[in-house]
XYZ file of C-alpha atoms in Angstrom:
760
model
C -39.456 -6.112 -25.828
C -38.690 -5.421 -22.175
C -38.220 -9.109 -21.518
C -35.910 -9.320 -24.524
C -33.804 -6.410 -23.248
C -33.659 -7.919 -19.791
C -32.612 -11.255 -21.249
C -29.912 -9.558 -23.307
C -28.655 -7.667 -20.223
C -28.488 -10.874 -18.222
C -26.598 -12.566 -21.039
C -24.017 -9.738 -21.161
C -23.619 -9.854 -17.389
C -23.210 -13.620 -17.482
C -20.646 -13.305 -20.285
C -18.708 -10.676 -18.289
C -18.672 -12.867 -15.198
C -17.567 -15.811 -17.316
C -14.734 -13.745 -18.825
C -13.590 -12.600 -15.375
C -13.577 -16.219 -14.167
C -11.551 -17.203 -17.217
C -9.098 -14.321 -16.674
C -8.476 -15.501 -13.103
C -7.267 -18.855 -14.417
C -5.251 -17.519 -17.348
C -1.526 -18.109 -16.620
C -0.654 -14.482 -17.282
C -2.105 -10.992 -16.994
C -5.088 -9.687 -18.929
C -5.342 -5.927 -18.669
C -6.969 -2.757 -19.917
C -4.678 0.316 -20.018
C -6.040 3.804 -20.687
C -4.150 7.012 -21.615
C -6.279 10.164 -21.519
C -5.879 13.167 -23.805
C -4.335 15.205 -20.962
C -1.485 12.682 -20.659
C -2.677 10.925 -17.480
C -3.099 7.156 -17.525
C -4.438 4.272 -15.437
C -5.378 0.580 -15.420
C -9.195 0.328 -15.467
C -8.843 -3.449 -15.229
C -6.046 -5.925 -14.590
C -6.461 -9.622 -13.851
C -5.352 -11.404 -10.676
C -2.439 -13.054 -12.504
C -0.535 -9.791 -11.949
C 0.303 -10.867 -8.388
C 2.274 -13.944 -9.483
C 4.190 -11.910 -12.056
C 4.719 -8.535 -10.337
C 4.139 -9.317 -6.647
C 1.263 -6.839 -6.328
C -2.503 -7.364 -6.275
C -4.769 -5.877 -8.982
C -6.064 -3.392 -6.424
C -2.519 -2.185 -5.642
C -1.664 -1.746 -9.335
C -4.935 0.076 -10.068
C -4.288 2.376 -7.072
C -0.622 3.003 -7.987
C 0.431 1.945 -11.480
C 4.044 2.963 -10.742
C 4.373 -0.329 -8.845
C 4.160 -2.055 -12.226
C 6.211 0.357 -14.360
C 8.967 0.638 -11.719
C 9.686 -3.068 -12.252
C 10.568 -2.520 -15.936
C 14.328 -2.824 -16.474
C 15.952 0.580 -16.980
C 17.417 -0.479 -20.350
C 13.964 -1.517 -21.665
C 11.891 1.468 -20.548
C 12.748 3.683 -23.514
C 11.792 0.925 -25.985
C 8.465 0.388 -24.164
C 7.635 4.098 -24.195
C 8.670 4.408 -27.865
C 6.370 1.557 -28.960
C 3.524 2.903 -26.845
C 3.893 6.381 -28.410
C 3.983 4.850 -31.899
C 0.821 2.918 -31.036
C -0.816 6.159 -29.870
C 0.093 8.044 -33.044
C -0.715 5.307 -35.563
C -3.273 3.324 -33.539
C -1.380 0.082 -34.191
C -0.893 -3.053 -32.153
C 2.442 -3.490 -30.420
C 4.147 -6.659 -29.250
C 7.469 -6.721 -27.423
C 9.612 -8.682 -25.027
C 11.166 -6.887 -22.064
C 12.733 -7.519 -18.671
C 11.456 -6.959 -15.151
C 13.974 -6.321 -12.384
C 13.101 -6.983 -8.740
C 14.687 -5.856 -5.484
C 16.710 -9.056 -5.108
C 18.130 -8.457 -8.629
C 15.916 -11.247 -9.964
C 15.221 -10.827 -13.684
C 11.991 -11.966 -15.350
C 11.253 -11.803 -19.083
C 7.709 -10.966 -20.166
C 5.885 -10.597 -23.470
C 3.360 -7.805 -23.903
C 0.791 -8.039 -26.690
C -1.519 -5.029 -26.803
C -4.202 -3.699 -29.188
C -5.299 -0.026 -29.019
C -8.762 1.461 -29.455
C -9.439 5.187 -29.727
C -12.095 6.651 -27.444
C -13.422 10.251 -27.409
C -11.245 11.252 -24.445
C -8.497 8.638 -24.505
C -6.886 5.588 -26.057
C -7.489 2.185 -24.465
C -5.240 -0.834 -24.941
C -6.518 -4.364 -24.455
C -3.586 -6.608 -23.805
C -2.100 -9.758 -22.410
C 1.180 -10.181 -20.490
C 2.817 -13.556 -20.055
C 6.105 -14.645 -18.508
C 8.615 -15.959 -21.051
C 11.696 -16.208 -18.810
C 12.418 -19.853 -19.605
C 11.755 -19.422 -23.325
C 13.877 -16.266 -23.388
C 16.761 -17.904 -21.575
C 16.676 -20.761 -24.067
C 16.413 -18.274 -26.917
C 19.378 -16.317 -25.573
C 21.359 -19.537 -25.194
C 20.525 -20.472 -28.776
C 21.412 -16.968 -29.967
C 24.640 -17.179 -28.041
C 25.359 -20.583 -29.530
C 24.546 -19.296 -33.014
C 26.717 -16.268 -32.363
C 29.608 -18.483 -31.318
C 29.249 -20.677 -34.376
C 28.879 -17.581 -36.532
C 32.036 -16.172 -34.993
C 33.826 -19.441 -35.649
C 32.600 -19.415 -39.244
C 33.475 -15.743 -39.694
C 36.931 -16.187 -38.187
C 37.603 -19.258 -40.314
C 40.110 -18.903 -43.135
C 37.953 -21.276 -45.196
C 35.116 -20.007 -47.345
C 31.584 -20.843 -46.232
C 28.491 -20.435 -48.416
C 24.845 -21.297 -47.760
C 22.911 -21.996 -50.944
C 19.308 -22.711 -51.838
C 18.010 -23.625 -55.277
C 20.957 -22.073 -57.069
C 20.871 -18.836 -54.996
C 23.576 -17.635 -52.590
C 21.791 -16.935 -49.279
C 24.761 -16.191 -47.052
C 28.531 -16.420 -46.871
C 31.440 -15.543 -44.647
C 34.104 -12.943 -45.327
C 36.624 -15.624 -46.300
C 34.340 -16.801 -49.133
C 33.703 -13.225 -50.289
C 37.451 -12.569 -50.424
C 38.201 -15.986 -51.940
C 35.929 -15.246 -54.892
C 37.311 -11.701 -55.252
C 34.274 -9.598 -54.267
C 34.294 -6.354 -52.302
C 31.473 -7.085 -49.877
C 28.878 -9.655 -48.901
C 25.926 -7.765 -50.414
C 27.546 -7.765 -53.830
C 28.475 -11.448 -53.526
C 24.929 -12.466 -52.570
C 23.557 -11.011 -55.831
C 25.325 -13.757 -57.789
C 23.904 -17.108 -58.785
C 25.614 -20.389 -57.986
C 26.737 -20.924 -61.563
C 28.411 -17.489 -61.612
C 30.886 -18.526 -58.914
C 31.253 -22.235 -59.701
C 32.240 -23.567 -63.142
C 29.241 -25.615 -64.279
C 31.274 -27.057 -67.163
C 33.400 -28.972 -64.657
C 31.867 -32.460 -64.535
C 33.150 -32.931 -60.993
C 30.633 -30.307 -59.819
C 27.751 -32.371 -61.208
C 29.109 -35.514 -59.577
C 29.311 -33.790 -56.179
C 25.787 -32.391 -56.493
C 24.435 -35.845 -57.421
C 26.283 -37.541 -54.539
C 25.042 -34.882 -52.074
C 21.469 -35.361 -53.241
C 21.641 -39.096 -52.593
C 23.761 -39.280 -49.444
C 23.248 -35.829 -47.962
C 26.896 -34.843 -48.250
C 29.763 -34.837 -50.724
C 33.228 -33.432 -51.135
C 35.913 -33.108 -53.788
C 37.824 -30.729 -56.004
C 35.983 -28.360 -58.347
C 36.674 -25.130 -60.198
C 35.717 -21.746 -58.790
C 35.271 -18.450 -60.657
C 36.522 -15.182 -59.201
C 34.892 -11.799 -59.900
C 37.697 -11.077 -62.320
C 36.786 -14.220 -64.290
C 39.848 -16.113 -63.112
C 39.288 -19.840 -62.636
C 40.968 -21.467 -59.642
C 41.012 -24.945 -58.145
C 39.177 -25.334 -54.870
C 38.067 -28.079 -52.551
C 34.398 -28.203 -51.550
C 32.738 -30.023 -48.655
C 28.983 -29.815 -49.060
C 26.056 -30.939 -46.884
C 22.311 -30.695 -47.319
C 20.066 -29.754 -44.379
C 16.392 -28.930 -44.016
C 15.353 -25.330 -43.491
C 12.543 -24.456 -41.077
C 10.086 -24.435 -43.974
C 11.224 -27.877 -45.103
C 13.217 -26.646 -48.087
C 16.727 -27.940 -48.726
C 19.767 -25.819 -47.898
C 23.296 -26.583 -48.923
C 26.107 -25.879 -46.466
C 29.373 -25.511 -48.375
C 32.941 -25.130 -47.145
C 35.597 -24.060 -49.698
C 39.362 -24.262 -49.644
C 41.374 -22.362 -52.202
C 43.806 -25.022 -53.407
C 45.918 -22.392 -55.124
C 47.246 -21.552 -51.712
C 47.065 -24.983 -50.129
C 50.290 -24.558 -48.209
C 49.125 -21.269 -46.685
C 45.735 -22.701 -45.888
C 47.213 -25.792 -44.252
C 49.454 -23.607 -42.125
C 46.550 -21.342 -41.185
C 44.363 -24.362 -40.477
C 46.996 -25.758 -38.166
C 47.155 -22.445 -36.314
C 43.366 -22.280 -36.086
C 43.254 -25.772 -34.659
C 45.915 -24.840 -32.116
C 44.041 -21.688 -31.161
C 40.799 -23.650 -30.885
C 42.529 -26.248 -28.760
C 44.025 -23.534 -26.532
C 40.661 -21.784 -26.275
C 39.013 -25.059 -25.280
C 41.695 -25.684 -22.660
C 41.366 -22.170 -21.212
C 37.577 -22.344 -21.033
C 37.569 -26.040 -20.020
C 35.315 -26.717 -23.010
C 35.690 -29.919 -24.912
C 33.989 -30.725 -28.202
C 32.689 -34.023 -29.479
C 31.178 -35.440 -32.664
C 29.064 -38.544 -33.085
C 28.655 -40.030 -36.568
C 25.456 -42.060 -36.483
C 26.179 -43.803 -39.771
C 29.678 -45.002 -38.919
C 29.075 -45.206 -35.186
C 32.342 -43.388 -34.552
C 32.979 -40.860 -31.798
C 35.441 -37.969 -32.034
C 36.713 -36.156 -28.943
C 38.808 -32.997 -28.836
C 41.944 -32.920 -26.693
C 40.133 -30.958 -23.973
C 37.247 -33.448 -23.988
C 39.795 -36.149 -23.052
C 41.310 -33.909 -20.345
C 37.923 -33.100 -18.795
C 37.498 -36.852 -18.290
C 40.992 -37.180 -16.787
C 42.572 -38.778 -19.870
C 45.527 -38.026 -22.075
C 44.403 -36.876 -25.557
C 43.909 -39.711 -28.057
C 44.825 -42.380 -25.505
C 42.214 -44.639 -27.073
C 39.314 -44.606 -29.523
C 36.178 -43.248 -27.769
C 32.929 -45.228 -27.849
C 29.434 -44.921 -26.370
C 30.302 -47.603 -23.797
C 33.412 -45.705 -22.666
C 31.418 -42.485 -22.354
C 28.854 -44.232 -20.154
C 31.576 -45.472 -17.774
C 32.312 -41.905 -16.625
C 28.752 -41.249 -15.437
C 27.835 -41.627 -11.783
C 25.323 -44.462 -11.197
C 22.490 -42.008 -10.511
C 23.297 -40.168 -13.758
C 23.280 -43.160 -16.141
C 19.621 -42.602 -17.012
C 20.807 -39.715 -19.174
C 22.242 -42.235 -21.651
C 18.643 -42.914 -22.627
C 18.230 -39.221 -23.437
C 20.944 -39.586 -26.083
C 19.432 -42.780 -27.420
C 15.924 -41.359 -27.641
C 16.918 -37.978 -29.131
C 17.157 -39.251 -32.773
C 13.958 -41.256 -32.360
C 12.106 -38.152 -31.164
C 13.802 -36.131 -33.884
C 15.186 -33.675 -31.314
C 17.580 -31.053 -32.603
C 19.060 -29.781 -29.342
C 19.985 -31.347 -26.029
C 21.350 -29.589 -22.940
C 21.803 -30.722 -19.344
C 24.258 -30.806 -16.451
C 25.638 -34.036 -15.062
C 28.237 -35.449 -12.683
C 31.112 -37.646 -13.830
C 33.908 -39.639 -12.249
C 37.132 -38.936 -14.090
C 39.646 -41.625 -14.883
C 41.718 -40.475 -11.878
C 38.711 -40.980 -9.555
C 37.956 -37.286 -9.073
C 34.289 -36.296 -9.201
C 33.491 -33.329 -11.445
C 30.385 -31.515 -12.685
C 29.956 -30.783 -16.382
C 27.471 -28.945 -18.560
C 26.801 -30.347 -22.027
C 25.013 -28.999 -25.111
C 24.371 -31.077 -28.257
C 23.165 -30.329 -31.764
C 21.689 -33.163 -33.872
C 21.880 -33.130 -37.678
C 19.530 -35.071 -39.954
C 19.584 -36.069 -43.613
C 16.906 -34.960 -46.014
C 14.896 -38.077 -45.230
C 15.037 -37.409 -41.489
C 17.722 -39.967 -40.790
C 20.113 -38.775 -38.039
C 23.550 -38.152 -39.462
C 25.680 -36.480 -36.836
C 25.564 -34.964 -33.415
C 27.941 -32.187 -32.375
C 28.425 -31.344 -28.738
C 30.394 -29.246 -26.313
C 31.104 -30.184 -22.712
C 32.314 -27.653 -20.139
C 33.740 -28.393 -16.716
C 31.574 -26.292 -14.356
C 32.775 -27.767 -11.058
C 34.256 -24.508 -9.762
C 31.226 -22.578 -10.989
C 28.882 -24.907 -9.103
C 31.085 -24.727 -6.006
C 30.971 -20.937 -6.212
C 27.187 -21.025 -6.565
C 26.907 -23.259 -3.508
C 29.354 -21.059 -1.609
C 27.327 -17.993 -2.538
C 24.156 -19.713 -1.418
C 25.820 -20.679 1.861
C 27.143 -17.127 2.239
C 23.653 -15.781 1.654
C 22.254 -18.196 4.245
C 24.963 -17.177 6.716
C 24.267 -13.506 6.030
C 20.580 -14.144 6.507
C 21.342 -15.870 9.818
C 23.569 -12.986 10.928
C 20.861 -10.554 9.871
C 18.030 -12.329 11.636
C 19.843 -13.283 14.843
C 21.901 -10.124 15.334
C 21.483 -8.522 18.753
C 21.457 -5.193 16.943
C 18.393 -4.022 15.051
C 18.924 -4.105 11.276
C 16.558 -2.778 8.625
C 16.422 -1.906 4.943
C 14.225 0.972 3.788
C 13.297 2.084 0.271
C 13.725 5.562 -1.169
C 10.318 6.494 0.295
C 11.775 5.799 3.758
C 9.495 2.804 4.278
C 10.814 -0.419 5.796
C 11.173 -3.306 3.344
C 13.235 -5.750 5.406
C 13.627 -5.830 9.219
C 14.989 -8.310 11.738
C 13.462 -9.526 14.985
C 15.808 -7.457 17.166
C 14.425 -4.214 15.753
C 10.851 -5.459 16.180
C 11.515 -6.399 19.816
C 13.299 -3.104 20.445
C 10.296 -1.082 19.252
C 7.585 -3.430 20.534
C 6.002 -4.168 17.136
C 5.257 -7.394 15.327
C 7.138 -7.653 12.028
C 3.955 -7.220 9.974
C 3.062 -4.075 11.934
C 6.471 -2.468 11.581
C 6.607 -3.166 7.837
C 3.530 -1.002 7.439
C 5.342 1.994 8.965
C 8.043 4.314 7.692
C 10.940 5.423 9.852
C 9.341 8.894 9.974
C 6.373 7.520 11.919
C 8.542 6.095 14.700
C 11.094 8.946 14.864
C 10.703 11.566 17.605
C 9.498 14.803 15.982
C 12.440 16.789 17.386
C 14.924 14.452 15.651
C 13.148 14.088 12.290
C 14.530 17.135 10.444
C 18.156 16.222 11.180
C 17.552 12.595 10.147
C 15.989 13.685 6.835
C 18.929 16.023 6.189
C 21.394 13.170 6.745
C 19.432 10.884 4.413
C 19.378 13.558 1.713
C 23.158 13.915 1.974
C 23.465 10.138 1.587
C 21.288 10.130 -1.541
C 23.259 13.015 -3.053
C 26.550 11.222 -2.409
C 27.829 13.900 -0.019
C 28.655 11.235 2.572
C 29.068 7.457 2.594
C 27.232 6.953 5.890
C 26.094 8.808 8.940
C 26.051 7.924 12.637
C 23.905 9.699 15.171
C 22.012 9.365 18.416
C 18.268 9.856 18.120
C 14.964 8.916 19.691
C 12.472 6.325 18.440
C 8.925 5.932 19.700
C 8.060 2.554 21.205
C 4.677 1.065 20.370
C 3.581 1.779 23.948
C 4.464 5.469 23.500
C 7.689 5.440 25.511
C 10.924 6.903 24.132
C 13.792 4.647 23.041
C 17.237 6.214 22.655
C 19.210 4.579 19.824
C 22.554 4.866 18.082
C 21.791 4.504 14.368
C 24.304 4.000 11.548
C 22.823 4.435 8.049
C 24.453 3.770 4.679
C 23.253 3.485 1.081
C 22.757 0.291 -0.903
C 23.523 1.019 -4.542
C 22.315 -0.820 -7.616
C 24.617 -2.212 -10.292
C 24.696 1.210 -11.971
C 26.081 2.776 -8.788
C 22.907 4.715 -8.059
C 21.407 5.049 -4.578
C 18.814 2.319 -4.263
C 17.979 1.574 -0.613
C 18.950 2.585 2.920
C 20.617 0.119 5.312
C 20.201 0.993 8.996
C 21.906 -0.597 12.008
C 20.186 0.341 15.258
C 21.597 -0.085 18.785
C 19.434 0.505 21.858
C 21.348 2.979 24.085
C 18.479 3.908 26.404
C 20.272 2.420 29.419
C 23.451 4.315 28.590
C 21.533 7.554 28.162
C 19.891 6.983 31.558
C 23.328 6.440 33.099
C 24.536 9.637 31.431
C 21.536 11.503 32.836
C 22.224 10.199 36.340
C 25.940 10.972 35.967
C 25.162 14.503 34.782
C 22.922 15.033 37.795
C 25.672 13.733 40.093
C 28.230 16.005 38.447
C 25.940 18.990 38.902
C 25.465 18.011 42.561
C 29.237 17.620 42.994
C 29.848 20.971 41.334
C 27.343 22.549 43.700
C 29.009 20.917 46.714
C 32.461 21.948 45.413
C 31.332 25.559 45.111
C 29.899 25.398 48.593
C 33.183 23.911 49.862
C 35.135 26.604 48.029
C 33.009 29.280 49.670
C 33.485 27.553 53.043
C 37.275 27.432 52.540
C 37.316 31.096 51.680
C 35.377 31.840 54.850
C 37.765 29.652 56.856
C 40.792 31.359 55.333
C 39.268 34.730 56.100
C 38.517 33.585 59.645
C 42.077 32.309 60.135
C 43.516 35.545 58.827
C 41.328 37.686 61.110
C 41.760 35.353 64.094
C 45.545 35.367 63.757
C 45.592 39.170 63.842
C 43.173 39.326 66.759
C 45.095 36.695 68.740
C 48.450 38.459 68.440
C 47.391 41.518 70.474
C 46.399 39.602 73.655
C 49.612 37.579 73.430
C 51.702 40.744 73.180
C 49.814 42.132 76.197
C 50.400 38.928 78.240
C 54.105 38.875 77.387
C 54.517 42.635 78.021
C 52.776 42.643 81.411
C 54.696 39.566 82.568
C 57.946 41.257 81.627
C 56.834 44.468 83.453
C 55.859 42.339 86.472
C 59.309 40.749 86.532
C 61.039 44.134 86.120
C 59.047 45.962 88.826
C 58.715 43.227 91.412
C 61.774 41.169 90.505
C 63.409 41.791 93.871
C 60.361 40.526 95.667
C 60.027 37.316 93.585
C 61.867 34.143 94.314
C 63.621 32.081 91.667
C 60.646 29.771 91.195
C 58.329 32.683 90.371
C 60.884 34.105 87.933
C 61.092 30.663 86.264
C 57.300 30.537 85.886
C 57.273 34.048 84.391
C 59.944 32.892 81.908
C 57.836 29.897 80.913
C 54.786 32.116 80.383
C 56.692 34.663 78.260
C 58.254 31.848 76.174
C 54.874 30.219 75.602
C 53.407 33.533 74.497
C 56.256 34.049 72.057
C 55.856 30.503 70.640
C 52.122 31.056 70.352
C 52.774 34.249 68.399
C 55.176 32.387 66.070
C 52.567 29.662 65.568
C 49.897 32.236 64.735
C 52.231 33.970 62.271
C 53.015 30.625 60.575
C 49.304 29.763 60.389
C 48.685 33.154 58.815
C 51.404 32.471 56.269
C 49.966 29.008 55.547
C 46.508 30.450 54.875
C 47.965 33.170 52.646
C 49.416 30.563 50.260
C 45.912 29.407 49.218
C 44.319 32.836 49.176
C 47.014 34.606 47.177
C 45.768 35.582 43.669
C 48.975 37.195 42.410
C 49.690 36.598 38.688
C 52.655 34.419 37.715
C 55.822 36.072 36.425
C 59.311 35.167 35.218
C 61.578 34.530 38.241
C 65.391 34.417 38.214
C 66.283 31.708 40.771
C 69.873 32.933 41.014
C 68.623 36.299 42.384
C 66.216 34.503 44.710
C 69.128 32.537 46.239
C 71.092 35.748 46.843
C 68.081 37.299 48.611
C 67.663 34.134 50.717
C 71.336 34.292 51.777
C 70.887 37.881 52.987
C 67.719 36.949 54.858
C 69.421 34.011 56.625
C 72.550 35.853 57.792
C 71.412 35.372 61.404
C 71.812 31.569 61.088
C 74.456 31.482 58.329
C 77.626 31.399 60.385
C 81.237 31.184 59.226
C 81.157 27.394 59.389
C 78.163 27.127 57.025
C 78.302 27.235 53.200
C 75.670 27.501 50.440
C 76.805 26.199 47.037
C 75.056 26.600 43.660
C 75.857 24.032 40.955
C 75.887 25.765 37.586
C 73.425 28.507 36.662
C 69.883 28.194 37.916
C 67.044 28.713 35.361
C 64.259 31.241 35.107
C 60.852 29.846 36.071
C 57.279 31.167 36.069
C 55.488 31.520 39.378
C 54.574 33.776 42.273
C 57.839 35.379 43.288
C 57.069 35.824 47.001
C 56.013 32.177 47.355
C 59.039 30.787 45.447
C 61.236 32.937 47.706
C 59.484 31.558 50.816
C 59.744 27.964 49.456
C 63.503 28.137 48.927
C 64.111 30.089 52.158
C 62.219 27.449 54.203
C 64.170 24.561 52.606
C 67.582 26.276 52.911
C 66.733 27.488 56.419
C 65.806 23.924 57.492
C 69.075 22.623 56.020
C 71.024 25.113 58.116
C 68.843 24.633 61.227
C 69.174 20.856 61.333
C 72.955 20.761 60.757
C 75.206 18.161 62.316
C 77.234 19.175 65.352
C 80.111 17.084 64.047
C 80.810 18.934 60.771
C 80.520 22.158 58.847
C 77.056 22.708 57.296
C 77.094 22.555 53.462
C 73.965 23.222 51.402
C 74.008 22.468 47.630
C 71.395 23.817 45.200
C 71.035 22.256 41.736
C 68.574 22.482 38.804
C 67.894 19.612 36.329
C 65.874 20.185 33.129
C 63.242 17.603 32.208
C 60.934 17.495 29.145
C 58.038 19.395 30.739
C 59.413 20.694 34.046
C 62.428 21.816 36.088
C 63.647 19.778 39.050
C 65.189 21.939 41.817
C 67.054 20.024 44.539
C 68.428 21.367 47.857
C 70.834 18.933 49.565
C 72.521 19.142 52.956
C 74.896 17.087 55.115
C 72.828 17.517 58.291
C 71.268 15.089 60.728
C 69.008 13.421 58.175
C 65.462 12.001 58.431
C 64.327 8.432 58.992
C 62.474 7.116 55.892
C 59.365 6.319 57.959
C 58.861 10.082 58.469
C 59.126 11.063 54.752
C 55.389 11.724 54.326
C 54.795 12.921 57.878
C 57.109 15.935 57.623
C 54.888 17.659 55.019
C 51.821 17.505 57.276
C 50.977 20.673 59.231
C 52.043 20.768 62.917
C 54.118 17.588 62.566
C 57.417 17.913 64.467
C 60.160 15.292 64.632
C 62.316 16.937 67.336
C 61.937 18.379 70.850
C 61.280 22.136 70.878
C 64.174 22.567 73.287
C 66.574 21.024 70.743
C 65.212 22.678 67.580
C 62.803 25.604 67.452
C 59.831 25.743 65.100
C 56.085 25.175 64.784
C 55.955 22.243 62.356
C 54.333 24.350 59.613
C 57.332 25.256 57.422
C 57.420 22.107 55.242
C 53.597 22.056 55.065
C 53.823 25.596 53.592
C 56.467 24.357 51.124
C 54.194 21.529 49.916
C 51.248 23.884 49.592
C 53.311 26.335 47.478
C 54.558 23.530 45.198
C 51.047 22.111 44.811
C 49.708 25.521 43.893
C 52.342 25.835 41.136
C 51.375 22.416 39.728
C 54.538 20.637 40.860
C 55.623 17.845 43.212
C 57.908 17.749 46.280
C 59.664 14.822 47.966
C 62.626 14.006 50.185
C 65.496 11.520 50.065
C 67.479 11.162 53.274
C 69.704 8.987 55.412
C 69.944 9.476 59.165
C 73.315 10.967 60.136
C 74.366 11.759 56.565
C 71.958 14.423 55.334
C 68.808 15.085 53.313
C 67.887 16.057 49.746
C 64.628 17.930 49.144
C 63.485 18.074 45.485
C 60.576 20.009 44.015
C 59.390 20.552 40.410
C 58.162 23.662 38.607
C 56.318 23.067 35.284
C 57.569 24.824 32.160
C 55.078 27.280 30.675
C-alpha cells in the first residue's frame, strides 16, 4: 500500500509539473484568484503569460495584484466588479471582454473566462485570460459597418423587411409605417401573408423566380393594418443565414405615392452623394453574373476622374494600382473561390492626374443559395491626409523623444507614488546613477531631507489642482553622497479625463551658480565689514579734523598777536625790512586760520546729522544778500528770475551752498563792467535745477572738474583771496542732498553754476 501511495503521489507531482509546463506555453494567462470571507483577495497562482499581456511577472502580480487591476480601463471596472460579485453570490461562471489601458494610452482587449469554486474560507476562481485585440477591432469594425448599414436602412424612405419561412424577423420604420402599424414589435407578430396579398398571382411568380435565381422584383399588392390594399414594388433577394437557413431581404416602395417616393429617393441619393464627397468615401458594386462594375460619383473623383466619364471595368481598376500593389488584384479574384465574405485592406493608387494617393477599402461579398457569388459591395475612402498625419505624429514623437533624450536639462516622469518611470541621460549623469539604478528610486530617496516636506507640499497642491506647476530651488543627493543644487520645474500630466496622472519634472543643475552666490555673499559680507571699518575711520578722521582745527587756531592767534605787539612796542627800533617780515608772518597766520576754519566747515558737512526741512529759497537769498553786504557794492546787482521754489534739505547747508556760489560770482567779477548775478529755478520731473549765473571773468573749460576739488586754486592769492575749499564744500553739500553740480563758462564772459535738489 505504501508503494501504491508513493506511486500515486509521484503521478500527481508529475501531472502538476506537466500542467505548469503547459501553462508556460499557453498563449494567454492561466490563473487562480481567491477572495476570502473577510473581503481580502490574492492570486495564489498566475502563469508566466501575464508578462506579455500586462508587462509584469507572475511574482510581481502575486506580490501586488493592483498592478493587474490598475490596468483595467476605468469604464470597464464596474462591469468586472459586478460580474465578479454576481459570481460570488450565485457561484456561477462569468465570461466577459474588457479593455486594458497602459501608460502610453495603448489599449488592449482581453477575454476573461472564469469558473468559481466555494471553499470553507473563500471562493476560488480558475480562469483563463487571452488577448483578443485583433478580433475585437475586427468585431468593432463589423459592428460599425453593420451600424452604418442599419442607419442607412433605417433612414431610408423605402420599406425593408427580413423574412424567414413566412415569418417577419425584422423591418425598418419605413416598412412599419408603410403597412400602417404603430411599432416594430406589433408588426413582427404578423405573418407574411397578413401583409402581402397571397391572392395576387404576381407574388407567387416573384417567389418562384427568387427561389430559382436568388432574386426577383416586380409589383405586388400589400395589405395595411386597416385592411386597405395598396400597390407596391418589391425587390427581393435570398441569402443564407449563419445556420444555413434561407433569409429573404425585401425592399418595398409604396407605388401609391410614387411621385413623393421618387422625389425623396432623389434627395436621398443627393445626400448620400454629398456625404460620400464630404467623407471622401466612394462606393462600388460588382455584379459577378453580368460582369458589370458600378462606381459612385465619389469613387470616380477619388481616382481623379469625372463621374461617369466611362464604363468601369476590372482592367481599368487595375490600372490605378501602383506596380507593387497589383498583387492585391489576386485577392479579389480568389475571394469568391475561397468563399470569403469580407475583404479589407489599404493600398496606394496613382490617380488619372498622376497624383499618388492612399486609400482604404472594405468589401462585402454576396452569394446565392448554391454558393455562387452574386455581387460584391465595397466602399473606398481616401486616407492620404490621415496617413500623412499618422506619419507626422510618428515623426513628432521621434523628435520629442530625441529632444527628451538629448536635452542638456534633466527630464523625468514620475508616477503618483513619486517613483521615476521615464528619465533621460542628462538626469542620470547629473546624479551619477545608471538609468536602471535611478529607475529603482523615488524622488524622495534622492531629495535632501531638509527640502522634502516643501517638495511634497508642492506636489500635493499640483495633484489637488491648486497650481498648474511649481518652480523651486532644492538639493538632490548625488550617488557619491555629495549635494547637487538644482532648479526644478514640475507640472502634472493629465489623462484624457483631465485627472492628474503623472508628474513631469525638468531639472537644471545650478550647483555652480549657488557656489558663485556663496562666494559673492562672502565677498559682500567682507565689503560690508570693510565699509563699516572705513565709516568708523572717517568718523575718527572727522573728529580729529574738528579737534585739530580748534587746537591749531589758538597758537596761530598767539603768533599773530605777539608779532603785532612786537611791531607796536619795538616799531621804532625796526627797519622797514623787519616790518615787512612781520607783515608776512601775520598775513600767513591769518590765512592759516582761514584755511583751518574752511577745513572745519568742510568736515562739518559730512558729520552733520540735522533732519531735512522745508526751505524757502527766496528767504535764503535775502539772508545771503545781507551776509554779503561787505562785498556787494553799488556797482553789483543780484537778480532773481521769477519766484524760487521751496525745497527739502538742511537749511544751514543750503544757505552756505548759495552764499558760496553767489560770493564767488561777486568775488571774481570783471574789472571792465558792473557785476550782475542772476538766480533761476527750473522744475524737472524728479528734481529742481537751481542756476546762478554771472558776467565775471569766467573759467577755462579744462578746469571745470578741477575747481570742485579741495585746495584747488586757479588764481594767485594776491589777486583773489581764498583757500580753494569753497567749491569743494558746495559739491559735498549737493552730494549729501542727492543732487548734482556742474559749471558752464566762457573765459571773459562769465560762468553759470547749476545744482539739483531732488523732490521729496
